[in-house]
Amino acid sequence: MSNLENKNTDSEGINASHKKETAFANLKYLIVGIFFGIVFVKAEIISWFRIQEMFHFQSFHMYGVIGCAVVVGLISVQLIKKFNIKTLDGEKIEIQPKTFSKGQIYGGLMFGFGWAITGACPGPLFAQIGTGATVIVVTLVSAIFGTWVYGLIKDKLPH
């Protein structure tokens, strides 16, 4: 089963894509990723010290960044729904309804503990490595391993 077939049968609502992109077309994702990495570095949101300040309630910096991201996300989703915005390839964007489960609380706590201990969440990991903090490769490999373990035991966990 190819990746595209997996996307079509995914029960968690990932938008189906029927187009295969060339390696050159994927260049846009690299450019956006580099742009976000630069923004993360300049905004100091990859700084372990900024993250520690947040968890010690000593600074508003990270709360402001996260709050802005939540507001931008809310507005963006509402605009997508209201104006029926499509992807660059013209595909309809489907946002599946979410249901709450207690497993989200446990997962959120584990994510937060990992974030507090390592000073990184998944996006900034790559920006931290890009700045030359190669020790973060250990965190990246651990995150990939944790994701793999979750996929392995997902059906046995409370959802």
Backbone as JSON Lines, residues from 0, in Angstrom:
{"i":0,"aa":"M","n":[0.86,-1.18,0.0],"ca":[0.0,0.0,0.0],"c":[0.9,1.24,0.0]}
{"i":1,"aa":"S","n":[0.67,2.15,-0.9],"ca":[1.5,3.34,-1.0],"c":[1.07,4.37,0.03]}
{"i":2,"aa":"N","n":[1.88,5.41,0.16],"ca":[1.54,6.49,1.09],"c":[0.23,7.16,0.74]}
{"i":3,"aa":"L","n":[-0.02,7.34,-0.55],"ca":[-1.27,8.01,-0.96],"c":[-2.47,7.16,-0.59]}
{"i":4,"aa":"E","n":[-2.35,5.84,-0.73],"ca":[-3.47,4.98,-0.34],"c":[-3.7,5.05,1.15]}
{"i":5,"aa":"N","n":[-2.61,5.13,1.93],"ca":[-2.75,5.28,3.38],"c":[-3.51,6.54,3.73]}
{"i":6,"aa":"K","n":[-3.22,7.65,3.02],"ca":[-3.89,8.91,3.32],"c":[-5.38,8.8,3.06]}
{"i":7,"aa":"N","n":[-5.77,8.07,2.0],"ca":[-7.18,7.97,1.67],"c":[-7.96,7.14,2.68]}
{"i":8,"aa":"T","n":[-7.31,6.18,3.32],"ca":[-8.04,5.31,4.24],"c":[-7.81,5.68,5.69]}
{"i":9,"aa":"D","n":[-7.09,6.75,5.94],"ca":[-6.8,7.15,7.31],"c":[-8.09,7.56,8.0]}
{"i":10,"aa":"S","n":[-8.34,6.97,9.17],"ca":[-9.59,7.24,9.87],"c":[-9.53,8.51,10.71]}
{"i":11,"aa":"E","n":[-8.38,9.18,10.75],"ca":[-8.27,10.37,11.58],"c":[-8.47,11.65,10.77]}
{"i":12,"aa":"G","n":[-8.89,11.54,9.55],"ca":[-9.31,12.71,8.81],"c":[-8.24,13.44,8.05]}
{"i":13,"aa":"I","n":[-7.15,12.8,7.71],"ca":[-6.14,13.47,6.91],"c":[-6.7,13.66,5.52]}
{"i":14,"aa":"N","n":[-6.54,14.88,5.0],"ca":[-7.06,15.15,3.67],"c":[-6.42,14.23,2.65]}
{"i":15,"aa":"A","n":[-7.23,13.72,1.78],"ca":[-6.73,12.82,0.74],"c":[-6.11,13.64,-0.38]}
{"i":16,"aa":"S","n":[-4.99,13.18,-0.85],"ca":[-4.36,13.83,-1.98],"c":[-4.18,12.79,-3.06]}
{"i":17,"aa":"H","n":[-4.62,13.12,-4.25],"ca":[-4.54,12.17,-5.34],"c":[-3.39,12.48,-6.28]}
{"i":18,"aa":"K","n":[-2.7,13.57,-6.04],"ca":[-1.62,13.97,-6.93],"c":[-0.28,13.61,-6.32]}
{"i":19,"aa":"K","n":[0.59,13.08,-7.15],"ca":[1.96,12.84,-6.73],"c":[2.78,14.06,-7.1]}
{"i":20,"aa":"E","n":[3.6,14.5,-6.18],"ca":[4.42,15.67,-6.45],"c":[5.83,15.26,-6.82]}
{"i":21,"aa":"T","n":[6.42,16.03,-7.7],"ca":[7.8,15.77,-8.09],"c":[8.73,16.29,-7.0]}
{"i":22,"aa":"A","n":[9.97,15.86,-7.09],"ca":[10.96,16.33,-6.11],"c":[11.1,17.85,-6.21]}
{"i":23,"aa":"F","n":[11.03,18.39,-7.41],"ca":[11.13,19.85,-7.57],"c":[9.94,20.55,-6.93]}
{"i":24,"aa":"A","n":[8.73,19.96,-7.05],"ca":[7.54,20.56,-6.44],"c":[7.64,20.55,-4.92]}
{"i":25,"aa":"N","n":[8.35,19.58,-4.38],"ca":[8.53,19.52,-2.92],"c":[9.49,20.59,-2.42]}
{"i":26,"aa":"L","n":[10.16,21.28,-3.32],"ca":[11.09,22.35,-2.94],"c":[10.38,23.44,-2.15]}
{"i":27,"aa":"K","n":[9.09,23.67,-2.44],"ca":[8.34,24.71,-1.71],"c":[8.28,24.39,-0.22]}
{"i":28,"aa":"Y","n":[8.2,23.09,0.13],"ca":[8.15,22.72,1.55],"c":[9.5,22.99,2.22]}
{"i":29,"aa":"L","n":[10.57,22.76,1.5],"ca":[11.9,23.05,2.03],"c":[12.06,24.55,2.27]}
{"i":30,"aa":"I","n":[11.59,25.36,1.33],"ca":[11.71,26.82,1.47],"c":[10.87,27.31,2.66]}
{"i":31,"aa":"V","n":[9.65,26.8,2.79],"ca":[8.8,27.19,3.93],"c":[9.44,26.72,5.24]}
{"i":32,"aa":"G","n":[10.0,25.52,5.24],"ca":[10.66,25.0,6.45],"c":[11.85,25.85,6.86]}
{"i":33,"aa":"I","n":[12.65,26.25,5.9],"ca":[13.8,27.11,6.2],"c":[13.32,28.45,6.73]}
{"i":34,"aa":"F","n":[12.26,29.0,6.11],"ca":[11.7,30.28,6.58],"c":[11.24,30.16,8.03]}
{"i":35,"aa":"F","n":[10.49,29.1,8.33],"ca":[10.02,28.92,9.71],"c":[11.19,28.73,10.67]}
{"i":36,"aa":"G","n":[12.21,28.01,10.24],"ca":[13.39,27.83,11.08],"c":[14.04,29.16,11.42]}
{"i":37,"aa":"I","n":[14.17,30.04,10.44],"ca":[14.75,31.36,10.68],"c":[13.86,32.16,11.64]}
{"i":38,"aa":"V","n":[12.54,32.1,11.42],"ca":[11.62,32.81,12.32],"c":[11.73,32.26,13.74]}
{"i":39,"aa":"F","n":[11.81,30.94,13.89],"ca":[11.94,30.33,15.22],"c":[13.21,30.81,15.92]}
{"i":40,"aa":"V","n":[14.31,30.87,15.17],"ca":[15.58,31.3,15.76],"c":[15.51,32.77,16.16]}
{"i":41,"aa":"K","n":[15.02,33.62,15.26],"ca":[14.96,35.06,15.53],"c":[13.98,35.38,16.67]}
{"i":42,"aa":"A","n":[12.89,34.62,16.78],"ca":[11.9,34.85,17.84],"c":[12.31,34.2,19.17]}
{"i":43,"aa":"E","n":[13.44,33.5,19.16],"ca":[13.97,32.83,20.35],"c":[13.05,31.75,20.9]}
{"i":44,"aa":"I","n":[12.19,31.21,20.08],"ca":[11.3,30.16,20.62],"c":[11.96,28.79,20.6]}
{"i":45,"aa":"I","n":[13.18,28.7,20.09],"ca":[13.91,27.44,20.19],"c":[14.9,27.48,21.35]}
{"i":46,"aa":"S","n":[14.88,28.58,22.08],"ca":[15.81,28.75,23.2],"c":[15.36,27.92,24.41]}
{"i":47,"aa":"W","n":[16.23,27.06,24.87],"ca":[15.94,26.25,26.04],"c":[15.64,27.16,27.24]}
{"i":48,"aa":"F","n":[16.35,28.29,27.34],"ca":[16.14,29.21,28.46],"c":[14.77,29.87,28.4]}
{"i":49,"aa":"R","n":[14.29,30.2,27.18],"ca":[12.94,30.77,27.03],"c":[11.88,29.76,27.47]}
{"i":50,"aa":"I","n":[12.11,28.51,27.1],"ca":[11.14,27.47,27.44],"c":[11.14,27.23,28.95]}
{"i":51,"aa":"Q","n":[12.32,27.25,29.55],"ca":[12.39,27.1,31.0],"c":[11.71,28.28,31.71]}
{"i":52,"aa":"E","n":[11.88,29.49,31.19],"ca":[11.18,30.67,31.74],"c":[9.67,30.44,31.72]}
{"i":53,"aa":"M","n":[9.18,29.87,30.61],"ca":[7.74,29.64,30.48],"c":[7.27,28.66,31.54]}
{"i":54,"aa":"F","n":[7.97,27.55,31.69],"ca":[7.53,26.53,32.65],"c":[7.7,26.99,34.1]}
{"i":55,"aa":"H","n":[8.54,28.0,34.33],"ca":[8.68,28.56,35.68],"c":[7.8,29.82,35.87]}
{"i":56,"aa":"F","n":[6.98,30.12,34.88],"ca":[6.09,31.3,34.91],"c":[6.87,32.59,35.18]}
{"i":57,"aa":"Q","n":[8.06,32.7,34.59],"ca":[8.9,33.88,34.79],"c":[8.84,34.88,33.64]}
{"i":58,"aa":"S","n":[8.23,34.5,32.53],"ca":[8.19,35.37,31.37],"c":[6.94,35.09,30.56]}
{"i":59,"aa":"F","n":[6.44,36.13,29.89],"ca":[5.25,35.99,29.06],"c":[5.62,35.62,27.62]}
{"i":60,"aa":"H","n":[6.9,35.68,27.27],"ca":[7.36,35.52,25.89],"c":[6.72,34.31,25.18]}
{"i":61,"aa":"M","n":[6.92,33.11,25.7],"ca":[6.43,31.9,25.03],"c":[4.91,31.83,25.06]}
{"i":62,"aa":"Y","n":[4.29,32.31,26.13],"ca":[2.82,32.31,26.17],"c":[2.26,33.24,25.09]}
{"i":63,"aa":"G","n":[2.94,34.36,24.86],"ca":[2.52,35.27,23.79],"c":[2.65,34.63,22.43]}
{"i":64,"aa":"V","n":[3.75,33.93,22.19],"ca":[3.96,33.26,20.89],"c":[2.91,32.17,20.69]}
{"i":65,"aa":"I","n":[2.72,31.34,21.71],"ca":[1.74,30.25,21.6],"c":[0.33,30.81,21.46]}
{"i":66,"aa":"G","n":[0.01,31.85,22.22],"ca":[-1.32,32.46,22.12],"c":[-1.56,33.03,20.73]}
{"i":67,"aa":"C","n":[-0.56,33.69,20.16],"ca":[-0.69,34.22,18.8],"c":[-0.91,33.08,17.8]}
{"i":68,"aa":"A","n":[-0.19,31.97,17.98],"ca":[-0.35,30.83,17.06],"c":[-1.76,30.26,17.15]}
{"i":69,"aa":"V","n":[-2.3,30.18,18.37],"ca":[-3.67,29.66,18.54],"c":[-4.68,30.59,17.87]}
{"i":70,"aa":"V","n":[-4.52,31.89,18.07],"ca":[-5.45,32.86,17.46],"c":[-5.36,32.81,15.92]}
{"i":71,"aa":"V","n":[-4.14,32.76,15.39],"ca":[-3.97,32.67,13.93],"c":[-4.6,31.37,13.41]}
{"i":72,"aa":"G","n":[-4.41,30.26,14.14],"ca":[-5.01,28.99,13.74],"c":[-6.53,29.05,13.74]}
{"i":73,"aa":"L","n":[-7.1,29.64,14.79],"ca":[-8.56,29.76,14.87],"c":[-9.11,30.58,13.71]}
{"i":74,"aa":"I","n":[-8.48,31.71,13.47],"ca":[-8.94,32.58,12.38],"c":[-8.79,31.87,11.03]}
{"i":75,"aa":"S","n":[-7.66,31.19,10.85],"ca":[-7.41,30.5,9.58],"c":[-8.45,29.41,9.32]}
{"i":76,"aa":"V","n":[-8.77,28.62,10.33],"ca":[-9.76,27.55,10.16],"c":[-11.13,28.15,9.83]}
{"i":77,"aa":"Q","n":[-11.48,29.22,10.51],"ca":[-12.78,29.85,10.24],"c":[-12.83,30.4,8.82]}
{"i":78,"aa":"L","n":[-11.72,31.0,8.35],"ca":[-11.67,31.52,6.98],"c":[-11.76,30.38,5.96]}
{"i":79,"aa":"I","n":[-11.07,29.27,6.24],"ca":[-11.13,28.11,5.33],"c":[-12.56,27.6,5.22]}
{"i":80,"aa":"K","n":[-13.25,27.51,6.37],"ca":[-14.63,27.02,6.37],"c":[-15.58,28.01,5.69]}
{"i":81,"aa":"K","n":[-15.43,29.29,6.01],"ca":[-16.37,30.3,5.5],"c":[-16.25,30.49,3.99]}
{"i":82,"aa":"F","n":[-15.02,30.53,3.49],"ca":[-14.82,30.82,2.07],"c":[-14.53,29.56,1.25]}
{"i":83,"aa":"N","n":[-14.66,28.37,1.89],"ca":[-14.45,27.11,1.18],"c":[-13.14,27.12,0.41]}
{"i":84,"aa":"I","n":[-12.09,27.51,1.09],"ca":[-10.78,27.63,0.47],"c":[-10.25,26.24,0.14]}
{"i":85,"aa":"K","n":[-9.59,26.14,-1.01],"ca":[-9.05,24.86,-1.47],"c":[-7.53,24.88,-1.38]}
{"i":86,"aa":"T","n":[-6.91,23.71,-1.54],"ca":[-5.46,23.62,-1.53],"c":[-4.89,24.24,-2.81]}
{"i":87,"aa":"L","n":[-3.58,24.37,-2.88],"ca":[-2.96,24.9,-4.09],"c":[-3.27,24.03,-5.3]}
{"i":88,"aa":"D","n":[-3.54,22.74,-5.08],"ca":[-3.87,21.83,-6.17],"c":[-5.37,21.79,-6.46]}
{"i":89,"aa":"G","n":[-6.15,22.62,-5.77],"ca":[-7.58,22.7,-6.02],"c":[-8.42,21.67,-5.27]}
{"i":90,"aa":"E","n":[-7.8,20.95,-4.34],"ca":[-8.55,19.96,-3.56],"c":[-9.28,20.63,-2.4]}
{"i":91,"aa":"K","n":[-10.46,20.12,-2.08],"ca":[-11.23,20.64,-0.96],"c":[-10.54,20.3,0.35]}
{"i":92,"aa":"I","n":[-10.51,21.26,1.27],"ca":[-9.92,21.02,2.59],"c":[-11.03,20.57,3.52]}
{"i":93,"aa":"E","n":[-10.89,19.35,4.03],"ca":[-11.89,18.8,4.94],"c":[-11.32,18.77,6.35]}
{"i":94,"aa":"I","n":[-12.02,19.4,7.27],"ca":[-11.61,19.41,8.67],"c":[-12.58,18.53,9.42]}
{"i":95,"aa":"Q","n":[-12.09,17.37,9.86],"ca":[-12.94,16.38,10.52],"c":[-13.24,16.82,11.94]}
{"i":96,"aa":"P","n":[-14.45,16.54,12.44],"ca":[-14.76,16.86,13.84],"c":[-13.91,16.0,14.77]}
{"i":97,"aa":"K","n":[-13.52,16.57,15.89],"ca":[-12.68,15.86,16.86],"c":[-13.52,15.47,18.07]}
{"i":98,"aa":"T","n":[-13.2,14.34,18.64],"ca":[-13.86,13.91,19.87],"c":[-12.82,13.87,20.98]}
{"i":99,"aa":"F","n":[-13.27,14.19,22.19],"ca":[-12.37,14.22,23.34],"c":[-12.26,12.83,23.94]}
{"i":100,"aa":"S","n":[-11.05,12.47,24.36],"ca":[-10.85,11.24,25.12],"c":[-9.82,11.51,26.21]}
{"i":101,"aa":"K","n":[-9.86,10.73,27.27],"ca":[-8.93,10.96,28.38],"c":[-7.49,10.67,27.98]}
{"i":102,"aa":"G","n":[-7.29,9.9,26.93],"ca":[-5.94,9.63,26.44],"c":[-5.24,10.91,25.99]}
{"i":103,"aa":"Q","n":[-6.02,11.91,25.56],"ca":[-5.43,13.19,25.15],"c":[-4.79,13.9,26.34]}
{"i":104,"aa":"I","n":[-5.36,13.73,27.51],"ca":[-4.78,14.35,28.72],"c":[-3.43,13.7,29.03]}
{"i":105,"aa":"Y","n":[-3.4,12.36,29.02],"ca":[-2.13,11.67,29.29],"c":[-1.09,12.01,28.22]}
{"i":106,"aa":"G","n":[-1.51,12.01,26.97],"ca":[-0.59,12.35,25.89],"c":[-0.08,13.78,26.0]}
{"i":107,"aa":"G","n":[-0.97,14.7,26.36],"ca":[-0.57,16.1,26.52],"c":[0.42,16.28,27.66]}
{"i":108,"aa":"L","n":[0.17,15.56,28.75],"ca":[1.1,15.64,29.89],"c":[2.48,15.08,29.51]}
{"i":109,"aa":"M","n":[2.5,13.95,28.82],"ca":[3.78,13.37,28.4],"c":[4.51,14.31,27.44]}
{"i":110,"aa":"F","n":[3.74,14.93,26.52],"ca":[4.34,15.88,25.59],"c":[4.94,17.06,26.36]}
{"i":111,"aa":"G","n":[4.19,17.58,27.34],"ca":[4.66,18.72,28.12],"c":[5.89,18.39,28.95]}
{"i":112,"aa":"F","n":[5.9,17.2,29.54],"ca":[7.09,16.78,30.31],"c":[8.31,16.68,29.4]}
{"i":113,"aa":"G","n":[8.11,16.07,28.24],"ca":[9.22,15.96,27.29],"c":[9.71,17.32,26.82]}
{"i":114,"aa":"W","n":[8.76,18.23,26.6],"ca":[9.1,19.58,26.17],"c":[9.9,20.3,27.25]}
{"i":115,"aa":"A","n":[9.45,20.16,28.52],"ca":[10.13,20.83,29.63],"c":[11.52,20.25,29.86]}
{"i":116,"aa":"I","n":[11.66,18.95,29.71],"ca":[12.96,18.32,29.96],"c":[13.97,18.64,28.86]}
{"i":117,"aa":"T","n":[13.53,18.53,27.61],"ca":[14.47,18.7,26.5],"c":[14.56,20.13,26.0]}
{"i":118,"aa":"G","n":[13.53,20.94,26.26],"ca":[13.52,22.3,25.76],"c":[13.15,22.38,24.3]}
{"i":119,"aa":"A","n":[12.44,21.37,23.81],"ca":[12.08,21.37,22.39],"c":[10.81,20.59,22.15]}
{"i":120,"aa":"C","n":[9.99,21.08,21.23],"ca":[8.88,20.31,20.72],"c":[9.21,19.99,19.25]}
{"i":121,"aa":"P","n":[8.39,19.21,18.56],"ca":[8.81,18.68,17.26],"c":[9.29,19.7,16.23]}
{"i":122,"aa":"G","n":[8.62,20.82,16.05],"ca":[9.04,21.79,15.04],"c":[10.4,22.39,15.32]}
{"i":123,"aa":"P","n":[10.59,22.95,16.5],"ca":[11.87,23.57,16.82],"c":[13.05,22.61,16.87]}
{"i":124,"aa":"L","n":[12.81,21.3,16.97],"ca":[13.93,20.36,16.98],"c":[14.83,20.57,15.77]}
{"i":125,"aa":"F","n":[14.23,20.69,14.61],"ca":[15.0,20.83,13.39],"c":[15.71,22.18,13.34]}
{"i":126,"aa":"A","n":[15.05,23.22,13.85],"ca":[15.69,24.54,13.88],"c":[16.88,24.52,14.84]}
{"i":127,"aa":"Q","n":[16.73,23.83,15.97],"ca":[17.84,23.73,16.92],"c":[19.03,23.0,16.3]}
{"i":128,"aa":"I","n":[18.75,21.92,15.59],"ca":[19.83,21.2,14.92],"c":[20.46,22.1,13.85]}
{"i":129,"aa":"G","n":[19.62,22.87,13.16],"ca":[20.12,23.78,12.12],"c":[21.03,24.87,12.67]}
{"i":130,"aa":"T","n":[20.86,25.2,13.95],"ca":[21.74,26.22,14.54],"c":[23.06,25.62,15.0]}
{"i":131,"aa":"G","n":[23.2,24.31,14.88],"ca":[24.45,23.67,15.26],"c":[24.41,22.95,16.58]}
{"i":132,"aa":"A","n":[23.26,22.93,17.22],"ca":[23.13,22.2,18.5],"c":[22.89,20.72,18.19]}
{"i":133,"aa":"T","n":[23.97,20.06,17.79],"ca":[23.84,18.69,17.31],"c":[23.43,17.69,18.4]}
{"i":134,"aa":"V","n":[23.58,18.06,19.66],"ca":[23.15,17.17,20.73],"c":[21.63,16.94,20.66]}
{"i":135,"aa":"I","n":[20.93,17.85,20.0],"ca":[19.47,17.72,19.87],"c":[19.09,16.53,18.98]}
{"i":136,"aa":"V","n":[20.04,15.99,18.25],"ca":[19.78,14.79,17.45],"c":[19.3,13.66,18.37]}
{"i":137,"aa":"V","n":[19.8,13.63,19.59],"ca":[19.36,12.62,20.57],"c":[17.87,12.81,20.85]}
{"i":138,"aa":"T","n":[17.45,14.06,21.03],"ca":[16.02,14.35,21.26],"c":[15.19,13.97,20.04]}
{"i":139,"aa":"L","n":[15.69,14.29,18.85],"ca":[14.97,13.95,17.61],"c":[14.8,12.44,17.48]}
{"i":140,"aa":"V","n":[15.87,11.7,17.68],"ca":[15.79,10.23,17.58],"c":[14.84,9.68,18.64]}
{"i":141,"aa":"S","n":[14.86,10.27,19.84],"ca":[13.95,9.84,20.9],"c":[12.5,10.13,20.52]}
{"i":142,"aa":"A","n":[12.25,11.29,19.91],"ca":[10.89,11.64,19.5],"c":[10.4,10.69,18.41]}
{"i":143,"aa":"I","n":[11.26,10.38,17.46],"ca":[10.88,9.44,16.4],"c":[10.6,8.07,16.99]}
{"i":144,"aa":"F","n":[11.44,7.64,17.92],"ca":[11.23,6.34,18.57],"c":[9.91,6.33,19.35]}
{"i":145,"aa":"G","n":[9.63,7.42,20.08],"ca":[8.37,7.51,20.82],"c":[7.17,7.47,19.9]}
{"i":146,"aa":"T","n":[7.26,8.13,18.76],"ca":[6.16,8.1,17.79],"c":[5.97,6.69,17.25]}
{"i":147,"aa":"W","n":[7.08,6.01,16.99],"ca":[7.02,4.63,16.48],"c":[6.38,3.72,17.52]}
{"i":148,"aa":"V","n":[6.76,3.88,18.78],"ca":[6.19,3.04,19.85],"c":[4.69,3.32,19.98]}
{"i":149,"aa":"Y","n":[4.31,4.6,19.89],"ca":[2.88,4.94,19.96],"c":[2.11,4.24,18.84]}
{"i":150,"aa":"G","n":[2.64,4.3,17.64],"ca":[1.98,3.63,16.51],"c":[1.88,2.13,16.73]}
{"i":151,"aa":"L","n":[2.87,1.57,17.39],"ca":[2.89,0.12,17.64],"c":[1.82,-0.29,18.65]}
{"i":152,"aa":"I","n":[1.62,0.54,19.7],"ca":[0.71,0.14,20.78],"c":[-0.58,0.97,20.81]}
{"i":153,"aa":"K","n":[-0.8,1.78,19.79],"ca":[-1.94,2.69,19.75],"c":[-3.27,1.98,20.03]}
{"i":154,"aa":"D","n":[-3.49,0.84,19.43],"ca":[-4.77,0.15,19.59],"c":[-4.98,-0.39,20.99]}
{"i":155,"aa":"K","n":[-3.92,-0.51,21.78],"ca":[-4.04,-1.04,23.15],"c":[-4.21,0.07,24.18]}
{"i":156,"aa":"L","n":[-4.08,1.34,23.76],"ca":[-4.18,2.47,24.69],"c":[-5.63,2.95,24.79]}
{"i":157,"aa":"P","n":[-5.97,3.6,25.93],"ca":[-7.34,4.13,26.06],"c":[-7.55,5.32,25.12]}
{"i":158,"aa":"H","n":[-8.57,5.25,24.31],"ca":[-8.93,6.35,23.4],"c":[-10.39,6.69,23.57]}
